[in-house]
Short mmCIF file of C-alpha atoms and ligand atoms in Angstrom, two decimals:
data_model
loop_
_atom_site.label_atom_id
_atom_site.label_comp_id
_atom_site.label_asym_id
_atom_site.label_seq_id
_atom_site.Cartn_x
_atom_site.Cartn_y
_atom_site.Cartn_z
CA UNK A 1 19.19 -23.22 -2.43
CA UNK A 2 15.59 -21.56 -3.80
CA UNK A 3 15.80 -18.30 -5.57
CA UNK A 4 14.19 -16.46 -2.76
CA UNK A 5 16.12 -18.30 -0.03
CA UNK A 6 19.04 -17.04 -2.13
CA UNK A 7 17.70 -13.63 -2.41
CA UNK A 8 16.83 -13.15 1.34
CA UNK A 9 20.57 -14.62 2.31
CA UNK A 10 21.96 -11.69 -0.21
CA UNK A 11 20.07 -9.41 1.95
CA UNK A 12 21.00 -10.67 5.39
CA UNK A 13 24.72 -10.65 3.92
CA UNK A 14 24.20 -6.71 3.35
CA UNK A 15 22.86 -6.40 7.16
CA UNK A 16 19.19 -6.70 6.28
CA UNK A 17 17.13 -9.26 7.97
CA UNK A 18 13.45 -10.10 7.08
CA UNK A 19 11.30 -10.48 10.42
CA UNK A 20 8.13 -11.98 9.50
CA UNK A 21 5.21 -10.67 11.52
CA UNK A 22 1.88 -12.07 11.94
CA UNK A 23 -1.23 -9.68 10.91
CA UNK A 24 -5.16 -10.87 11.61
CA UNK A 25 -5.73 -9.67 8.01
CA UNK A 26 -6.04 -11.78 4.96
CA UNK A 27 -2.81 -11.15 3.31
CA UNK A 28 -1.04 -12.94 6.24
CA UNK A 29 2.22 -12.21 7.58
CA UNK A 30 4.27 -8.80 6.91
CA UNK A 31 7.73 -8.55 6.16
CA UNK A 32 9.42 -6.13 8.37
CA UNK A 33 13.28 -5.50 7.99
CA UNK A 34 15.69 -4.84 10.50
CA UNK A 35 18.77 -3.19 9.04
CA UNK A 36 22.08 -4.03 11.42
CA UNK A 37 23.55 -0.65 10.76
CA UNK A 38 24.49 2.58 12.91
CA UNK A 39 21.61 3.56 13.76
CA UNK A 40 20.27 -0.17 14.40
CA UNK A 41 17.06 0.61 11.98
CA UNK A 42 13.76 -1.19 11.62
CA UNK A 43 11.49 -1.03 8.59
CA UNK A 44 7.89 -1.30 9.40
CA UNK A 45 6.56 -2.65 12.43
CA UNK A 46 3.70 -5.00 12.07
CA UNK A 47 0.05 -4.28 13.56
CA UNK A 48 -0.60 -3.07 17.05
CA UNK A 49 -1.46 -6.37 18.74
CA UNK A 50 0.02 -8.50 21.21
CA UNK A 51 1.06 -11.06 19.20
CA UNK A 52 2.81 -8.97 16.62
CA UNK A 53 4.78 -7.28 19.57
CA UNK A 54 5.64 -10.78 20.86
CA UNK A 55 6.80 -11.85 17.59
CA UNK A 56 8.55 -9.00 16.77
CA UNK A 57 10.83 -9.42 19.92
CA UNK A 58 11.50 -12.87 19.22
CA UNK A 59 12.84 -11.99 15.92
CA UNK A 60 14.76 -9.45 17.28
CA UNK A 61 15.91 -11.92 19.95
CA UNK A 62 17.50 -14.01 17.54
CA UNK A 63 19.32 -11.53 16.08
CA UNK A 64 20.60 -10.43 19.52
CA UNK A 65 18.61 -7.40 19.93
CA UNK A 66 15.94 -5.90 22.01
CA UNK A 67 12.97 -3.33 21.15
CA UNK A 68 15.13 -0.98 23.53
CA UNK A 69 17.93 -1.09 21.03
CA UNK A 70 16.13 0.32 18.20
CA UNK A 71 17.47 3.85 17.24
CA UNK A 72 15.54 4.16 14.11
CA UNK A 73 12.15 3.38 12.98
CA UNK A 74 11.08 3.64 9.33
CA UNK A 75 7.41 3.65 8.00
CA UNK A 76 7.19 2.66 4.53
CA UNK A 77 3.12 3.54 4.20
CA UNK A 78 0.30 4.32 6.01
CA UNK A 79 -1.38 0.73 6.47
CA UNK A 80 -1.90 -0.54 9.55
CA UNK A 81 -0.16 -3.76 8.98
CA UNK A 82 3.10 -1.30 8.65
CA UNK A 83 2.73 1.02 11.13
CA UNK A 84 0.56 -0.68 14.25
CA UNK A 85 3.25 -0.96 16.37
CA UNK A 86 5.51 2.26 15.80
CA UNK A 87 4.41 4.18 18.32
CA UNK A 88 4.89 1.61 21.23
CA UNK A 89 8.59 0.70 19.88
CA UNK A 90 9.23 4.22 19.59
CA UNK A 91 8.32 4.79 23.21
CA UNK A 92 10.11 1.82 24.54
CA UNK A 93 13.34 2.46 22.43
CA UNK A 94 13.42 6.04 22.07
CA UNK A 95 14.03 5.48 18.32
CA UNK A 96 13.55 8.44 15.79
CA UNK A 97 10.72 7.74 13.44
CA UNK A 98 11.25 8.36 9.56
CA UNK A 99 8.52 8.64 7.05
CA UNK A 100 7.55 10.45 4.05
CA UNK A 101 7.10 14.08 4.85
CA UNK A 102 3.42 14.32 3.61
CA UNK A 103 2.42 11.13 5.78
CA UNK A 104 3.55 13.00 8.83
CA UNK A 105 0.24 14.99 9.38
CA UNK A 106 -1.89 11.98 8.62
CA UNK A 107 -0.17 9.84 11.19
CA UNK A 108 -0.06 12.28 13.74
CA UNK A 109 -4.01 12.24 13.63
CA UNK A 110 -4.41 8.73 12.55
CA UNK A 111 -7.86 8.08 14.12
CA UNK A 112 -9.44 11.44 12.42
CA UNK A 113 -7.69 10.34 9.36
CA UNK A 114 -9.24 6.77 9.54
CA UNK A 115 -12.68 8.07 9.94
CA UNK A 116 -12.17 10.68 7.15
CA UNK A 117 -11.04 7.87 4.82
CA UNK A 118 -14.06 5.97 5.77
CA UNK A 119 -16.23 8.82 4.99
CA UNK A 120 -14.97 9.35 1.70
CA UNK A 121 -15.00 5.84 1.11
CA UNK A 122 -18.63 5.66 2.19
CA UNK A 123 -19.26 8.73 -0.64
CA UNK A 124 -17.52 6.80 -3.25
CA UNK A 125 -19.39 3.50 -2.64
CA UNK A 126 -22.68 5.52 -2.88
CA UNK A 127 -21.39 7.26 -5.96
CA UNK A 128 -20.90 4.04 -7.55
CA UNK A 129 -24.22 2.03 -6.61
CA UNK A 130 -22.94 -0.17 -3.81
CA UNK A 131 -26.54 -0.53 -1.36
CA UNK A 132 -26.69 1.15 1.90
CA UNK A 133 -26.59 -2.42 4.15
CA UNK A 134 -23.30 -3.24 2.19
CA UNK A 135 -21.57 0.01 3.19
CA UNK A 136 -22.77 -0.11 6.74
CA UNK A 137 -21.39 -3.48 6.90
CA UNK A 138 -18.09 -2.44 5.40
CA UNK A 139 -17.99 0.56 7.72
CA UNK A 140 -18.46 -1.35 10.92
CA UNK A 141 -15.74 -3.74 9.96
CA UNK A 142 -13.51 -0.94 9.23
CA UNK A 143 -13.93 0.41 12.43
CA UNK A 144 -13.63 -2.62 14.29
CA UNK A 145 -9.99 -3.00 12.02
CA UNK A 146 -8.76 0.62 13.25
CA UNK A 147 -7.28 -0.23 16.40
CA UNK A 148 -4.75 -2.51 14.58
CA UNK A 149 -3.32 0.83 13.82
CA UNK A 150 -2.15 3.62 15.89
CA UNK A 151 -1.10 7.35 15.86
CA UNK A 152 2.68 7.94 15.02
CA UNK A 153 4.69 10.92 15.97
CA UNK A 154 7.22 11.18 12.77
CA UNK A 155 10.58 12.83 14.48
CA UNK A 156 12.34 12.76 10.72
CA UNK A 157 10.25 13.49 7.94
CA UNK A 158 11.81 12.43 4.46
CA UNK A 159 11.43 14.48 1.42
CA UNK A 160 10.85 12.52 -1.96
CA UNK A 161 14.28 12.43 -3.48
CA UNK A 162 16.35 12.95 -0.41
CA UNK A 163 18.75 10.41 1.07
CA UNK A 164 18.68 8.61 4.34
CA UNK A 165 22.23 7.86 5.49
CA UNK A 166 23.12 5.30 7.99
CA UNK A 167 27.02 4.50 8.51
CA UNK A 168 27.07 1.73 5.99
CA UNK A 169 24.80 2.53 3.51
CA UNK A 170 22.79 5.58 1.91
CA UNK A 171 19.07 4.79 1.01
CA UNK A 172 17.28 7.14 -1.71
CA UNK A 173 13.77 7.77 -0.44
CA UNK A 174 11.57 7.44 -3.42
CA UNK A 175 7.62 8.14 -3.08
CA UNK A 176 5.60 5.60 -5.32
CA UNK A 177 1.88 6.22 -4.59
CA UNK A 178 -0.69 4.03 -5.91
CA UNK A 179 -1.06 1.13 -3.42
CA UNK A 180 -1.60 3.86 -0.96
CA UNK A 181 -0.93 7.45 -1.29
CA UNK A 182 2.21 7.15 1.08
CA UNK A 183 3.83 4.45 -0.31
CA UNK A 184 7.75 4.98 -0.10
CA UNK A 185 10.69 2.86 -1.10
CA UNK A 186 14.01 3.03 -0.26
CA UNK A 187 17.00 2.51 -2.85
CA UNK A 188 20.58 1.32 -1.95
CA UNK A 189 21.94 1.73 -5.44
CA UNK A 190 25.47 0.65 -4.38
CA UNK A 191 23.90 -2.73 -3.64
CA UNK A 192 21.14 -2.75 -5.91
CA UNK A 193 18.56 -3.46 -3.11
CA UNK A 194 15.27 -1.70 -2.96
CA UNK A 195 13.36 -2.02 0.18
CA UNK A 196 9.92 -2.12 -1.65
CA UNK A 197 7.22 -2.44 1.10
CA UNK A 198 4.04 -3.10 -0.86
CA UNK A 199 4.64 -1.29 -4.13
CA UNK A 200 5.70 -4.19 -5.83
CA UNK A 201 4.47 -7.87 -4.20
CA UNK A 202 5.59 -10.88 -6.35
CA UNK A 203 2.88 -13.30 -5.51
CA UNK A 204 -0.43 -10.83 -5.62
CA UNK A 205 -1.07 -7.57 -7.45
CA UNK A 206 -0.80 -4.68 -4.99
CA UNK A 207 -4.21 -3.26 -5.15
CA UNK A 208 -4.53 0.14 -5.90
CA UNK A 209 -7.00 1.18 -3.22
CA UNK A 210 -8.60 4.57 -4.14
CA UNK A 211 -7.76 6.54 -0.96
CA UNK A 212 -8.44 10.00 0.29
CA UNK A 213 -5.41 12.15 -0.60
CA UNK A 214 -3.08 12.65 2.42
CA UNK A 215 -3.47 16.55 2.01
CA UNK A 216 -7.32 16.74 2.01
CA UNK A 217 -8.78 18.39 5.01
CA UNK A 218 -9.87 16.24 7.86
CA UNK A 219 -13.50 17.87 7.90
CA UNK A 220 -13.91 19.27 4.49
CA UNK A 221 -15.88 16.33 3.03
CA UNK A 222 -15.14 14.36 -0.07
CA UNK A 223 -12.79 16.16 -2.27
CA UNK A 224 -14.23 17.06 -5.69
CA UNK A 225 -13.47 14.06 -8.21
CA UNK A 226 -12.12 10.69 -7.33
CA UNK A 227 -7.99 9.99 -6.98
CA UNK A 228 -7.31 7.84 -9.83
CA UNK A 229 -5.56 5.16 -8.04
CA UNK A 230 -4.45 3.01 -10.59
CA UNK A 231 -3.42 6.00 -12.88
CA UNK A 232 -1.12 6.93 -10.60
CA UNK A 233 0.26 3.55 -9.52
CA UNK A 234 0.98 2.67 -13.21
CA UNK A 235 3.04 5.74 -13.21
CA UNK A 236 4.73 4.89 -10.06
CA UNK A 237 5.51 1.25 -11.64
CA UNK A 238 6.79 2.72 -14.91
CA UNK A 239 8.93 4.99 -12.46
CA UNK A 240 10.30 1.55 -10.76
CA UNK A 241 10.66 0.12 -13.84
CA UNK A 242 13.26 2.43 -15.28
CA UNK A 243 15.68 2.50 -12.46
CA UNK A 244 19.25 1.43 -12.66
CA UNK A 245 21.01 -0.76 -10.12
CA UNK A 246 17.99 -2.88 -8.73
CA UNK A 247 18.81 -6.58 -8.15
CA UNK A 248 16.40 -7.16 -5.51
CA UNK A 249 13.21 -5.63 -4.08
CA UNK A 250 12.51 -6.84 -0.68
CA UNK A 251 8.84 -6.92 -0.61
CA UNK A 252 6.16 -5.99 2.31
CA UNK A 253 4.80 -9.44 2.04
CA UNK A 254 5.92 -12.72 0.23
CA UNK A 255 8.97 -13.52 -1.22
CA UNK A 256 11.39 -10.92 -2.58
CA UNK A 257 11.50 -10.09 -6.22
CA UNK A 258 14.45 -10.70 -8.34
CA UNK A 259 13.29 -9.53 -11.65
CA UNK A 260 11.24 -5.79 -11.21
CA UNK A 261 10.80 -5.35 -14.88
CA UNK A 262 9.45 -8.65 -15.78
CA UNK A 263 7.24 -8.56 -13.00
CA UNK A 264 6.13 -5.10 -13.72
CA UNK A 265 5.77 -6.05 -17.46
CA UNK A 266 3.23 -8.51 -15.76
CA UNK A 267 1.29 -6.18 -14.16
CA UNK A 268 0.82 -4.18 -16.92
CA UNK A 269 -0.31 -6.84 -19.09
CA UNK A 270 -2.83 -8.13 -16.50
CA UNK A 271 -4.01 -4.86 -16.21
CA UNK A 272 -4.41 -4.28 -20.12
CA UNK A 273 -6.64 -7.58 -19.93
CA UNK A 274 -8.82 -6.34 -17.23
CA UNK A 275 -9.27 -3.33 -19.14
CA UNK A 276 -10.54 -5.44 -22.12
CA UNK A 277 -12.63 -7.27 -20.29
CA UNK A 278 -14.43 -4.45 -18.59
CA UNK A 279 -14.69 -2.73 -22.06
CA UNK A 280 -16.32 -5.97 -23.45
CA UNK A 281 -18.82 -5.90 -20.50
CA UNK A 282 -19.85 -2.54 -21.45
CA UNK A 283 -20.51 -3.50 -24.86
CA UNK A 284 -24.67 -3.32 -25.08
CA UNK A 285 -25.29 -2.07 -21.48
CA UNK A 286 -24.64 0.77 -19.09
CA UNK A 287 -23.59 -0.26 -15.71
CA UNK A 288 -22.53 0.98 -12.14
CA UNK A 289 -18.61 0.04 -11.03
CA UNK A 290 -20.66 -2.15 -8.57
CA UNK A 291 -22.75 -3.92 -11.41
CA UNK A 292 -19.52 -4.18 -13.36
CA UNK A 293 -17.50 -5.74 -9.93
CA UNK A 294 -20.26 -8.40 -9.61
CA UNK A 295 -20.19 -9.50 -13.27
CA UNK A 296 -16.29 -10.04 -12.66
CA UNK A 297 -16.21 -11.29 -9.22
CA UNK A 298 -19.69 -12.40 -8.01
CA UNK A 299 -20.12 -12.23 -4.22
CA UNK A 300 -16.84 -11.13 -3.61
CA UNK A 301 -17.96 -7.91 -4.99
CA UNK A 302 -20.13 -7.71 -2.03
CA UNK A 303 -17.94 -9.15 0.95
CA UNK A 304 -14.64 -7.37 -0.60
CA UNK A 305 -16.79 -4.45 -2.14
CA UNK A 306 -14.41 -1.79 -1.54
CA UNK A 307 -11.58 -3.26 -2.85
CA UNK A 308 -13.23 -4.49 -5.97
CA UNK A 309 -14.77 -1.19 -6.44
CA UNK A 310 -11.12 0.43 -6.35
CA UNK A 311 -10.43 -2.38 -8.69
CA UNK A 312 -13.15 -1.40 -11.46
CA UNK A 313 -12.86 2.25 -10.97
CA UNK A 314 -9.08 1.91 -11.75
CA UNK A 315 -9.73 0.54 -15.16
CA UNK A 316 -12.52 2.55 -15.73
CA UNK A 317 -10.44 5.36 -15.46
CA UNK A 318 -7.88 4.20 -18.06
CA UNK A 319 -10.80 3.15 -20.43
CA UNK A 320 -12.23 6.65 -19.91
CA UNK A 321 -9.16 8.27 -20.44
CA UNK A 322 -8.51 6.29 -23.45
CA UNK A 323 -11.86 7.79 -24.74
CA UNK A 324 -13.05 4.24 -24.91
CA UNK A 325 -15.83 4.58 -21.81
CA UNK A 326 -17.77 7.76 -20.89
CA UNK A 327 -19.05 8.24 -17.30
CA UNK A 328 -22.88 9.57 -16.72
CA UNK A 329 -24.26 11.09 -13.79
CA UNK A 330 -27.96 10.26 -12.91
CA UNK A 331 -29.57 10.93 -9.43
CA UNK A 332 -26.07 10.82 -7.71
CA UNK A 333 -25.10 7.66 -9.20
CA UNK A 334 -22.27 6.95 -11.98
CA UNK A 335 -22.77 4.59 -14.85
CA UNK A 336 -20.26 3.70 -17.46
CA UNK A 337 -20.96 3.12 -21.23
CA UNK A 338 -19.02 2.18 -24.01
CA UNK A 339 -18.18 4.50 -26.55
CA UNK A 340 -16.98 2.10 -29.32
ZN1 LIG B 1 -0.10 -1.81 2.26
#
């Protein structure tokens, strides 16, 4: 048995079944998890699509359940591949919906939140040198994607550090922002299992996207200063690295993570390398974050402009914090220069 199959078999023995649900996104399938416990619990839902709903119904049926049997739906974070179907499933089943308390107001006004997020992203892209035609194209894509998600009414807000008690297990609710502001992981310390969603993914580095803070007013324009998503994410990974009683992290995409310390150390090394590369690029020139992204990734910096911009800014934040790079503003555009 492969290591991944063995890990999934261990999860299944603990009553946790991985349901792979298709998404229209580049990331491929999303892993939702069915906890055969009391209440019958589903972690994450897949996107708001007929294809995803059909796949979920088939996956539930293979375990002898129907959508109507669900009693609790838990949301790991605000991304549409994880929460898109939640409201449909909750309406059909009458299930309670649990999520991080800070996510509840955002999820209740999903469309307003997404609109405000787009405006926020546009302001960040403008400040960092992304030309208008690229910004408009990205906004159009984002708007066409919006309906893969949907409004969610959270009936059980979860405080960070609190416990979610099911008949056969107790899950500790841990806030791990970085990949998104609402990333929440659930730790069953007794079994050494973490439901990790997108906080840690084995085969890809979870992108710390620069996101509008969950508590920012919906109509207040961009908040002062940009959130330091990578700094936040590294702090979250440090907290996870220090956790005891973790044998298995069940991820939102790809295979389970069986050595979270080794994976986190690999991520730390990768981020160090990238920061060094960016510092090297700034050796003799002042560049915008968009120019840095183009140097690093060429045309991908255009087609995935916000993703790559977030990646560059995350590393620049680390270099600025170390005093090795300074940020200079001129005519509304930020440029970065090396100090050493
Ligand atoms: Zn995500």
